[in-house]
Amino acid sequence: AQSVTQPDIHITVSEGASLELRCNYSYGATPYLFWYVQSPGQGLQLLLKYFSGDTLVQGIKGFEAEFKRSQSSFNLRKPSVHWSDAAEYFCAVALGNTGKLIFGQGTTLQVKP
Amino acid sequence: DAGVTQSPTHLIKTRGQQVTLRCSPKSGHDTVSWYQQALGQGPQFIFQYYEEEERQRGNFPDRFSGHQFPNYSSELNVNALLLGDSALYLCASSPTSTPGLPRYEQYFGPGTRLTVT
Protein backbone atom coordinates (compact mmCIF):
# COMPACT_ATOMS: atom_id res chain seq x y z
CA ALA A 1 0.00 0.00 0.00
CA GLN A 2 1.10 3.52 -0.67
CA SER A 3 2.40 5.37 2.35
CA VAL A 4 4.48 8.31 3.48
CA THR A 5 6.69 8.20 6.55
CA GLN A 6 8.12 11.17 8.36
CA PRO A 7 10.47 9.60 10.91
CA ASP A 8 10.88 12.69 13.06
CA ILE A 9 7.79 13.71 14.99
CA HIS A 10 9.43 16.73 16.58
CA ILE A 11 12.60 18.66 15.71
CA THR A 12 14.14 21.62 17.50
CA VAL A 13 16.76 23.80 15.83
CA SER A 14 18.35 27.10 16.73
CA GLU A 15 17.54 30.16 14.68
CA GLY A 16 20.09 30.50 11.90
CA ALA A 17 20.96 26.82 11.90
CA SER A 18 20.36 24.54 8.93
CA LEU A 19 17.36 22.24 8.75
CA GLU A 20 16.59 18.90 7.16
CA LEU A 21 13.23 17.18 7.51
CA ARG A 22 13.05 13.59 6.37
CA CYS A 23 10.39 11.98 4.22
CA ASN A 24 10.23 8.44 2.86
CA TYR A 25 7.51 7.17 0.57
CA SER A 26 6.28 3.80 -0.58
CA TYR A 27 4.78 3.90 -4.04
CA GLY A 28 5.27 1.61 -7.00
CA ALA A 29 5.06 4.11 -9.82
CA THR A 30 6.72 7.46 -10.44
CA PRO A 31 5.82 9.56 -7.42
CA TYR A 32 4.54 13.11 -7.44
CA LEU A 33 5.79 14.57 -4.19
CA PHE A 34 4.90 17.62 -2.14
CA TRP A 35 5.85 19.43 1.02
CA TYR A 36 3.22 21.48 2.84
CA VAL A 37 3.50 23.69 5.92
CA GLN A 38 0.75 24.29 8.46
CA SER A 39 0.87 27.04 11.05
CA PRO A 40 -1.32 26.73 14.14
CA GLY A 41 -4.98 27.17 13.28
CA GLN A 42 -4.22 27.49 9.60
CA GLY A 43 -4.70 25.40 6.50
CA LEU A 44 -1.87 23.88 4.51
CA GLN A 45 0.42 25.97 2.35
CA LEU A 46 2.31 24.36 -0.52
CA LEU A 47 6.08 24.81 -0.12
CA LEU A 48 7.26 22.90 -3.17
CA LYS A 49 6.53 19.98 -5.46
CA TYR A 50 8.35 17.42 -7.54
CA PHE A 51 6.78 16.02 -10.69
CA SER A 52 9.74 15.13 -12.88
CA GLY A 53 13.08 16.41 -14.15
CA ASP A 54 15.68 17.99 -11.91
CA THR A 55 15.71 16.11 -8.63
CA LEU A 56 16.54 19.23 -6.61
CA VAL A 57 13.50 21.49 -6.43
CA GLN A 58 13.25 24.98 -5.06
CA GLY A 59 10.25 26.25 -3.18
CA ILE A 60 8.98 29.27 -1.37
CA LYS A 61 10.46 30.77 1.80
CA GLY A 62 13.97 29.53 0.93
CA PHE A 63 13.12 25.82 1.15
CA GLU A 64 14.40 23.15 -1.19
CA ALA A 65 13.94 19.40 -1.43
CA GLU A 66 15.84 16.60 -3.13
CA PHE A 67 14.18 13.56 -4.67
CA LYS A 68 16.25 10.38 -4.36
CA ARG A 69 14.59 7.49 -6.12
CA SER A 70 17.12 4.93 -4.87
CA GLN A 71 16.31 5.84 -1.27
CA SER A 72 12.59 6.55 -1.81
CA SER A 73 13.16 9.86 -0.09
CA PHE A 74 12.19 13.47 -0.55
CA ASN A 75 13.89 15.42 2.23
CA LEU A 76 13.20 19.08 2.85
CA ARG A 77 16.07 21.45 3.60
CA LYS A 78 16.69 25.05 4.51
CA PRO A 79 20.17 26.55 4.99
CA SER A 80 19.20 29.01 7.73
CA VAL A 81 16.04 28.72 9.78
CA HIS A 82 14.04 31.76 10.90
CA TRP A 83 11.81 31.89 13.98
CA SER A 84 8.80 32.24 11.67
CA ASP A 85 9.51 28.78 10.24
CA ALA A 86 8.18 27.16 13.41
CA ALA A 87 5.20 25.11 12.22
CA GLU A 88 4.03 21.62 11.27
CA TYR A 89 5.47 20.21 8.05
CA PHE A 90 3.82 17.53 5.98
CA CYS A 91 5.19 15.45 3.15
CA ALA A 92 2.68 14.02 0.68
CA VAL A 93 2.57 11.81 -2.39
CA ALA A 94 -0.10 11.97 -5.10
CA LEU A 95 -1.47 8.65 -6.28
CA GLY A 96 -1.25 8.16 -10.02
CA ASN A 97 -3.87 10.04 -11.96
CA THR A 98 -6.26 10.35 -9.05
CA GLY A 99 -5.03 13.59 -7.57
CA LYS A 100 -5.52 11.97 -4.18
CA LEU A 101 -2.82 13.01 -1.71
CA ILE A 102 -1.41 10.65 0.91
CA PHE A 103 0.18 12.57 3.78
CA GLY A 104 2.76 11.66 6.35
CA GLN A 105 2.04 12.23 10.03
CA GLY A 106 3.94 15.47 10.04
CA THR A 107 7.01 16.90 11.75
CA THR A 108 6.69 19.71 14.27
CA LEU A 109 9.50 22.22 13.96
CA GLN A 110 10.42 24.31 16.98
CA VAL A 111 12.92 27.14 16.55
CA LYS A 112 15.01 28.26 19.51
CA PRO A 113 16.07 31.91 19.69
CA ASP B 1 -8.07 37.10 -5.59
CA ALA B 2 -9.58 35.14 -2.72
CA GLY B 3 -8.11 31.78 -1.94
CA VAL B 4 -10.06 28.74 -0.84
CA THR B 5 -12.68 29.68 1.72
CA GLN B 6 -14.51 27.44 4.17
CA SER B 7 -17.42 27.93 6.51
CA PRO B 8 -18.04 27.79 9.32
CA THR B 9 -14.71 28.17 11.11
CA HIS B 10 -15.76 26.20 14.15
CA LEU B 11 -18.70 23.95 14.88
CA ILE B 12 -19.88 21.99 17.88
CA LYS B 13 -22.34 19.16 17.41
CA THR B 14 -23.79 16.33 19.47
CA ARG B 15 -23.40 12.65 18.69
CA GLY B 16 -26.02 11.44 16.23
CA GLN B 17 -26.54 14.84 14.66
CA GLN B 18 -25.82 15.78 11.07
CA VAL B 19 -23.47 18.51 9.87
CA THR B 20 -22.82 20.35 6.61
CA LEU B 21 -19.53 22.07 5.85
CA ARG B 22 -19.03 24.41 2.93
CA CYS B 23 -16.15 25.26 0.63
CA SER B 24 -15.60 27.80 -2.13
CA PRO B 25 -12.65 27.02 -4.38
CA LYS B 26 -10.02 29.42 -5.56
CA SER B 27 -10.97 31.37 -8.68
CA GLY B 28 -10.30 29.34 -11.82
CA HIS B 29 -10.33 26.02 -9.97
CA ASP B 30 -12.90 23.39 -10.85
CA THR B 31 -11.94 20.45 -8.62
CA VAL B 32 -12.56 20.22 -4.89
CA SER B 33 -11.13 17.64 -2.51
CA TRP B 34 -12.00 17.12 1.14
CA TYR B 35 -9.65 15.89 3.86
CA GLN B 36 -10.08 15.02 7.53
CA GLN B 37 -7.23 15.91 9.88
CA ALA B 38 -7.45 14.41 13.36
CA LEU B 39 -5.41 16.03 16.10
CA GLY B 40 -1.71 15.24 15.71
CA GLN B 41 -2.21 13.44 12.39
CA GLY B 42 -1.74 14.21 8.74
CA PRO B 43 -4.79 14.91 6.59
CA GLN B 44 -6.70 11.92 5.23
CA PHE B 45 -8.43 12.04 1.87
CA ILE B 46 -12.23 11.78 2.02
CA PHE B 47 -13.30 12.40 -1.57
CA GLN B 48 -12.88 14.58 -4.63
CA TYR B 49 -15.47 16.31 -6.81
CA TYR B 50 -15.16 17.41 -10.40
CA GLU B 51 -17.96 18.34 -12.82
CA GLU B 52 -20.43 17.92 -9.98
CA GLU B 53 -19.62 14.24 -9.53
CA GLU B 54 -17.63 12.31 -6.94
CA ARG B 55 -14.53 11.14 -8.80
CA GLN B 56 -12.38 9.61 -6.08
CA ARG B 57 -13.12 8.38 -2.58
CA GLY B 58 -10.97 7.45 0.39
CA ASN B 59 -11.70 4.92 3.13
CA PHE B 60 -14.59 6.74 4.74
CA PRO B 61 -18.05 5.32 5.45
CA ASP B 62 -21.17 6.31 3.58
CA ARG B 63 -22.05 8.66 6.44
CA PHE B 64 -19.71 11.04 4.65
CA SER B 65 -21.22 12.46 1.51
CA GLY B 66 -20.72 15.51 -0.61
CA HIS B 67 -21.95 17.68 -3.37
CA GLN B 68 -20.51 20.07 -5.91
CA PHE B 69 -22.52 22.92 -7.37
CA PRO B 70 -22.34 24.42 -10.87
CA ASN B 71 -20.21 27.28 -9.53
CA TYR B 72 -17.69 24.63 -8.32
CA SER B 73 -18.36 25.24 -4.62
CA SER B 74 -18.83 22.13 -2.54
CA GLU B 75 -20.43 20.76 0.60
CA LEU B 76 -19.37 17.95 2.89
CA ASN B 77 -22.16 16.26 4.84
CA VAL B 78 -21.64 13.93 7.75
CA ASN B 79 -24.60 12.01 9.18
CA ALA B 80 -24.97 10.24 12.52
CA LEU B 81 -21.95 11.99 14.00
CA LEU B 82 -19.58 10.01 16.20
CA LEU B 83 -17.11 11.32 18.75
CA GLY B 84 -14.36 10.12 16.40
CA ASP B 85 -15.53 12.53 13.72
CA SER B 86 -14.08 15.40 15.74
CA ALA B 87 -11.35 16.83 13.53
CA LEU B 88 -10.24 19.67 11.29
CA TYR B 89 -11.92 19.33 7.90
CA LEU B 90 -9.89 20.75 5.07
CA CYS B 91 -11.06 21.63 1.61
CA ALA B 92 -8.58 21.85 -1.26
CA SER B 93 -9.14 23.07 -4.78
CA SER B 94 -7.20 22.32 -7.93
CA PRO B 95 -6.82 24.40 -11.07
CA THR B 96 -8.47 23.54 -14.33
CA SER B 97 -5.97 21.33 -16.01
CA THR B 98 -5.32 19.86 -19.40
CA PRO B 99 -7.91 17.17 -20.06
CA GLY B 100 -6.59 13.77 -19.11
CA LEU B 101 -3.98 15.12 -16.73
CA PRO B 102 -4.42 14.76 -12.99
CA ARG B 103 -5.15 17.68 -10.76
CA TYR B 104 -2.19 17.45 -8.47
CA GLU B 105 -1.55 20.95 -7.30
CA GLN B 106 -4.01 21.44 -4.48
CA TYR B 107 -4.58 24.67 -2.58
CA PHE B 108 -6.02 24.32 0.89
CA GLY B 109 -8.48 26.42 2.82
CA PRO B 110 -8.14 27.22 6.53
CA GLY B 111 -10.41 24.37 7.55
CA THR B 112 -13.48 23.87 9.71
CA ARG B 113 -12.87 22.63 13.25
CA LEU B 114 -15.66 20.17 14.13
CA THR B 115 -16.12 19.07 17.72
CA VAL B 116 -18.58 16.28 18.48
CA THR B 117 -19.70 15.98 22.10
Short mmCIF file of N, CA and C in Angstrom, two decimals, chain A residues 30 32 34 36 38 41-46 49 51 88 90 94-106, chain B residues 33 35 37 40-45 48 56-59 88 90 100-111:
data_model
loop_
_atom_site.label_atom_id
_atom_site.label_comp_id
_atom_site.label_asym_id
_atom_site.label_seq_id
_atom_site.Cartn_x
_atom_site.Cartn_y
_atom_site.Cartn_z
N THR A 30 6.02 6.19 -10.60
CA THR A 30 6.72 7.46 -10.44
C THR A 30 5.93 8.34 -9.47
N TYR A 32 4.66 11.65 -7.39
CA TYR A 32 4.54 13.11 -7.44
C TYR A 32 4.53 13.54 -5.98
N PHE A 34 5.19 16.26 -2.60
CA PHE A 34 4.90 17.62 -2.14
C PHE A 34 5.37 17.79 -0.71
N TYR A 36 4.14 20.44 2.39
CA TYR A 36 3.22 21.48 2.84
C TYR A 36 3.63 21.93 4.24
N GLN A 38 1.99 23.90 7.79
CA GLN A 38 0.75 24.29 8.46
C GLN A 38 1.09 25.02 9.75
N GLY A 41 -3.68 26.62 13.65
CA GLY A 41 -4.98 27.17 13.28
C GLY A 41 -5.15 27.52 11.82
N GLN A 42 -4.17 27.14 11.01
CA GLN A 42 -4.22 27.49 9.60
C GLN A 42 -4.37 26.25 8.73
N GLY A 43 -4.69 26.49 7.46
CA GLY A 43 -4.70 25.40 6.50
C GLY A 43 -3.28 25.08 6.04
N LEU A 44 -3.17 24.30 5.02
CA LEU A 44 -1.87 23.88 4.51
C LEU A 44 -1.43 24.79 3.38
N GLN A 45 -0.15 25.16 3.42
CA GLN A 45 0.42 25.97 2.35
C GLN A 45 1.46 25.14 1.61
N LEU A 46 1.38 25.13 0.29
CA LEU A 46 2.31 24.36 -0.52
C LEU A 46 3.68 25.03 -0.53
N LYS A 49 7.02 21.23 -4.88
CA LYS A 49 6.53 19.98 -5.46
C LYS A 49 7.56 19.41 -6.42
N PHE A 51 7.53 16.83 -9.73
CA PHE A 51 6.78 16.02 -10.69
C PHE A 51 7.71 15.19 -11.54
N GLU A 88 4.13 23.05 11.56
CA GLU A 88 4.03 21.62 11.27
C GLU A 88 4.28 21.44 9.78
N PHE A 90 4.36 18.79 6.47
CA PHE A 90 3.82 17.53 5.98
C PHE A 90 4.38 17.22 4.60
N ALA A 94 1.14 12.06 -4.34
CA ALA A 94 -0.10 11.97 -5.10
C ALA A 94 -0.16 10.61 -5.78
N LEU A 95 -1.32 9.99 -5.72
CA LEU A 95 -1.47 8.65 -6.28
C LEU A 95 -1.88 8.71 -7.74
N GLY A 96 -0.97 8.32 -8.60
CA GLY A 96 -1.25 8.16 -10.02
C GLY A 96 -2.01 9.32 -10.61
N ASN A 97 -3.07 9.01 -11.31
CA ASN A 97 -3.87 10.04 -11.96
C ASN A 97 -5.04 10.51 -11.10
N THR A 98 -5.08 10.07 -9.87
CA THR A 98 -6.26 10.35 -9.05
C THR A 98 -6.26 11.75 -8.46
N GLY A 99 -5.08 12.31 -8.27
CA GLY A 99 -5.03 13.59 -7.57
C GLY A 99 -5.20 13.45 -6.08
N LYS A 100 -5.36 12.22 -5.61
CA LYS A 100 -5.52 11.97 -4.18
C LYS A 100 -4.16 12.06 -3.51
N LEU A 101 -4.07 12.85 -2.44
CA LEU A 101 -2.82 13.01 -1.71
C LEU A 101 -2.80 12.11 -0.48
N ILE A 102 -1.67 11.42 -0.30
CA ILE A 102 -1.41 10.65 0.91
C ILE A 102 -0.36 11.43 1.71
N PHE A 103 -0.70 11.76 2.95
CA PHE A 103 0.18 12.57 3.78
C PHE A 103 0.90 11.73 4.82
N GLY A 104 2.09 12.19 5.19
CA GLY A 104 2.76 11.66 6.35
C GLY A 104 2.13 12.22 7.61
N GLN A 105 2.62 11.80 8.76
CA GLN A 105 2.04 12.23 10.03
C GLN A 105 2.50 13.62 10.45
N GLY A 106 3.50 14.12 9.75
CA GLY A 106 3.94 15.47 10.04
C GLY A 106 5.13 15.53 10.98
N SER B 33 -11.39 18.84 -3.31
CA SER B 33 -11.13 17.64 -2.51
C SER B 33 -11.35 17.96 -1.04
N TYR B 35 -10.54 16.68 3.01
CA TYR B 35 -9.65 15.89 3.86
C TYR B 35 -10.09 16.04 5.32
N GLN B 37 -8.48 15.90 9.14
CA GLN B 37 -7.23 15.91 9.88
C GLN B 37 -7.53 15.79 11.37
N GLY B 40 -3.02 15.88 15.71
CA GLY B 40 -1.71 15.24 15.71
C GLY B 40 -1.46 14.31 14.54
N GLN B 41 -2.34 14.33 13.56
CA GLN B 41 -2.21 13.44 12.39
C GLN B 41 -2.11 14.26 11.12
N GLY B 42 -1.70 13.58 10.05
CA GLY B 42 -1.74 14.21 8.74
C GLY B 42 -3.15 14.12 8.17
N PRO B 43 -3.47 14.97 7.21
CA PRO B 43 -4.79 14.91 6.59
C PRO B 43 -5.03 13.58 5.90
N GLN B 44 -6.30 13.13 5.94
CA GLN B 44 -6.70 11.92 5.23
C GLN B 44 -7.75 12.27 4.20
N PHE B 45 -7.57 11.74 3.01
CA PHE B 45 -8.43 12.04 1.87
C PHE B 45 -9.82 11.43 2.08
N GLN B 48 -13.19 13.50 -3.69
CA GLN B 48 -12.88 14.58 -4.63
C GLN B 48 -14.05 14.76 -5.60
N GLN B 56 -13.25 10.47 -6.86
CA GLN B 56 -12.38 9.61 -6.08
C GLN B 56 -12.90 9.59 -4.66
N ARG B 57 -12.67 8.48 -3.96
CA ARG B 57 -13.12 8.38 -2.58
C ARG B 57 -12.08 7.65 -1.76
N GLY B 58 -11.86 8.11 -0.55
CA GLY B 58 -10.97 7.45 0.39
C GLY B 58 -11.75 6.45 1.23
N ASN B 59 -11.10 5.96 2.28
CA ASN B 59 -11.70 4.92 3.13
C ASN B 59 -12.58 5.54 4.22
N LEU B 88 -10.29 18.51 12.19
CA LEU B 88 -10.24 19.67 11.29
C LEU B 88 -10.55 19.16 9.88
N LEU B 90 -10.56 19.88 6.03
CA LEU B 90 -9.89 20.75 5.07
C LEU B 90 -10.46 20.55 3.67
N GLY B 100 -7.35 15.01 -19.19
CA GLY B 100 -6.59 13.77 -19.11
C GLY B 100 -5.45 13.81 -18.13
N LEU B 101 -5.07 15.02 -17.70
CA LEU B 101 -3.98 15.12 -16.73
C LEU B 101 -4.56 15.26 -15.33
N PRO B 102 -3.89 14.70 -14.36
CA PRO B 102 -4.42 14.76 -12.99
C PRO B 102 -4.29 16.14 -12.38
N ARG B 103 -5.12 16.39 -11.42
CA ARG B 103 -5.15 17.68 -10.76
C ARG B 103 -4.33 17.60 -9.48
N TYR B 104 -3.04 17.70 -9.62
CA TYR B 104 -2.19 17.45 -8.47
C TYR B 104 -2.04 18.64 -7.55
N GLU B 105 -1.92 19.82 -8.12
CA GLU B 105 -1.55 20.95 -7.30
C GLU B 105 -2.77 21.45 -6.55
N GLN B 106 -2.84 21.12 -5.29
CA GLN B 106 -4.01 21.44 -4.48
C GLN B 106 -3.72 22.59 -3.53
N TYR B 107 -4.67 23.51 -3.45
CA TYR B 107 -4.58 24.67 -2.58
C TYR B 107 -5.62 24.51 -1.48
N PHE B 108 -5.16 24.62 -0.25
CA PHE B 108 -6.02 24.32 0.89
C PHE B 108 -6.63 25.57 1.51
N GLY B 109 -7.84 25.38 2.02
CA GLY B 109 -8.48 26.42 2.82
C GLY B 109 -8.05 26.30 4.27
N PRO B 110 -8.55 27.21 5.13
CA PRO B 110 -8.14 27.22 6.53
C PRO B 110 -8.77 26.12 7.36
N GLY B 111 -9.80 25.48 6.84
CA GLY B 111 -10.41 24.37 7.55
C GLY B 111 -11.60 24.76 8.41
#
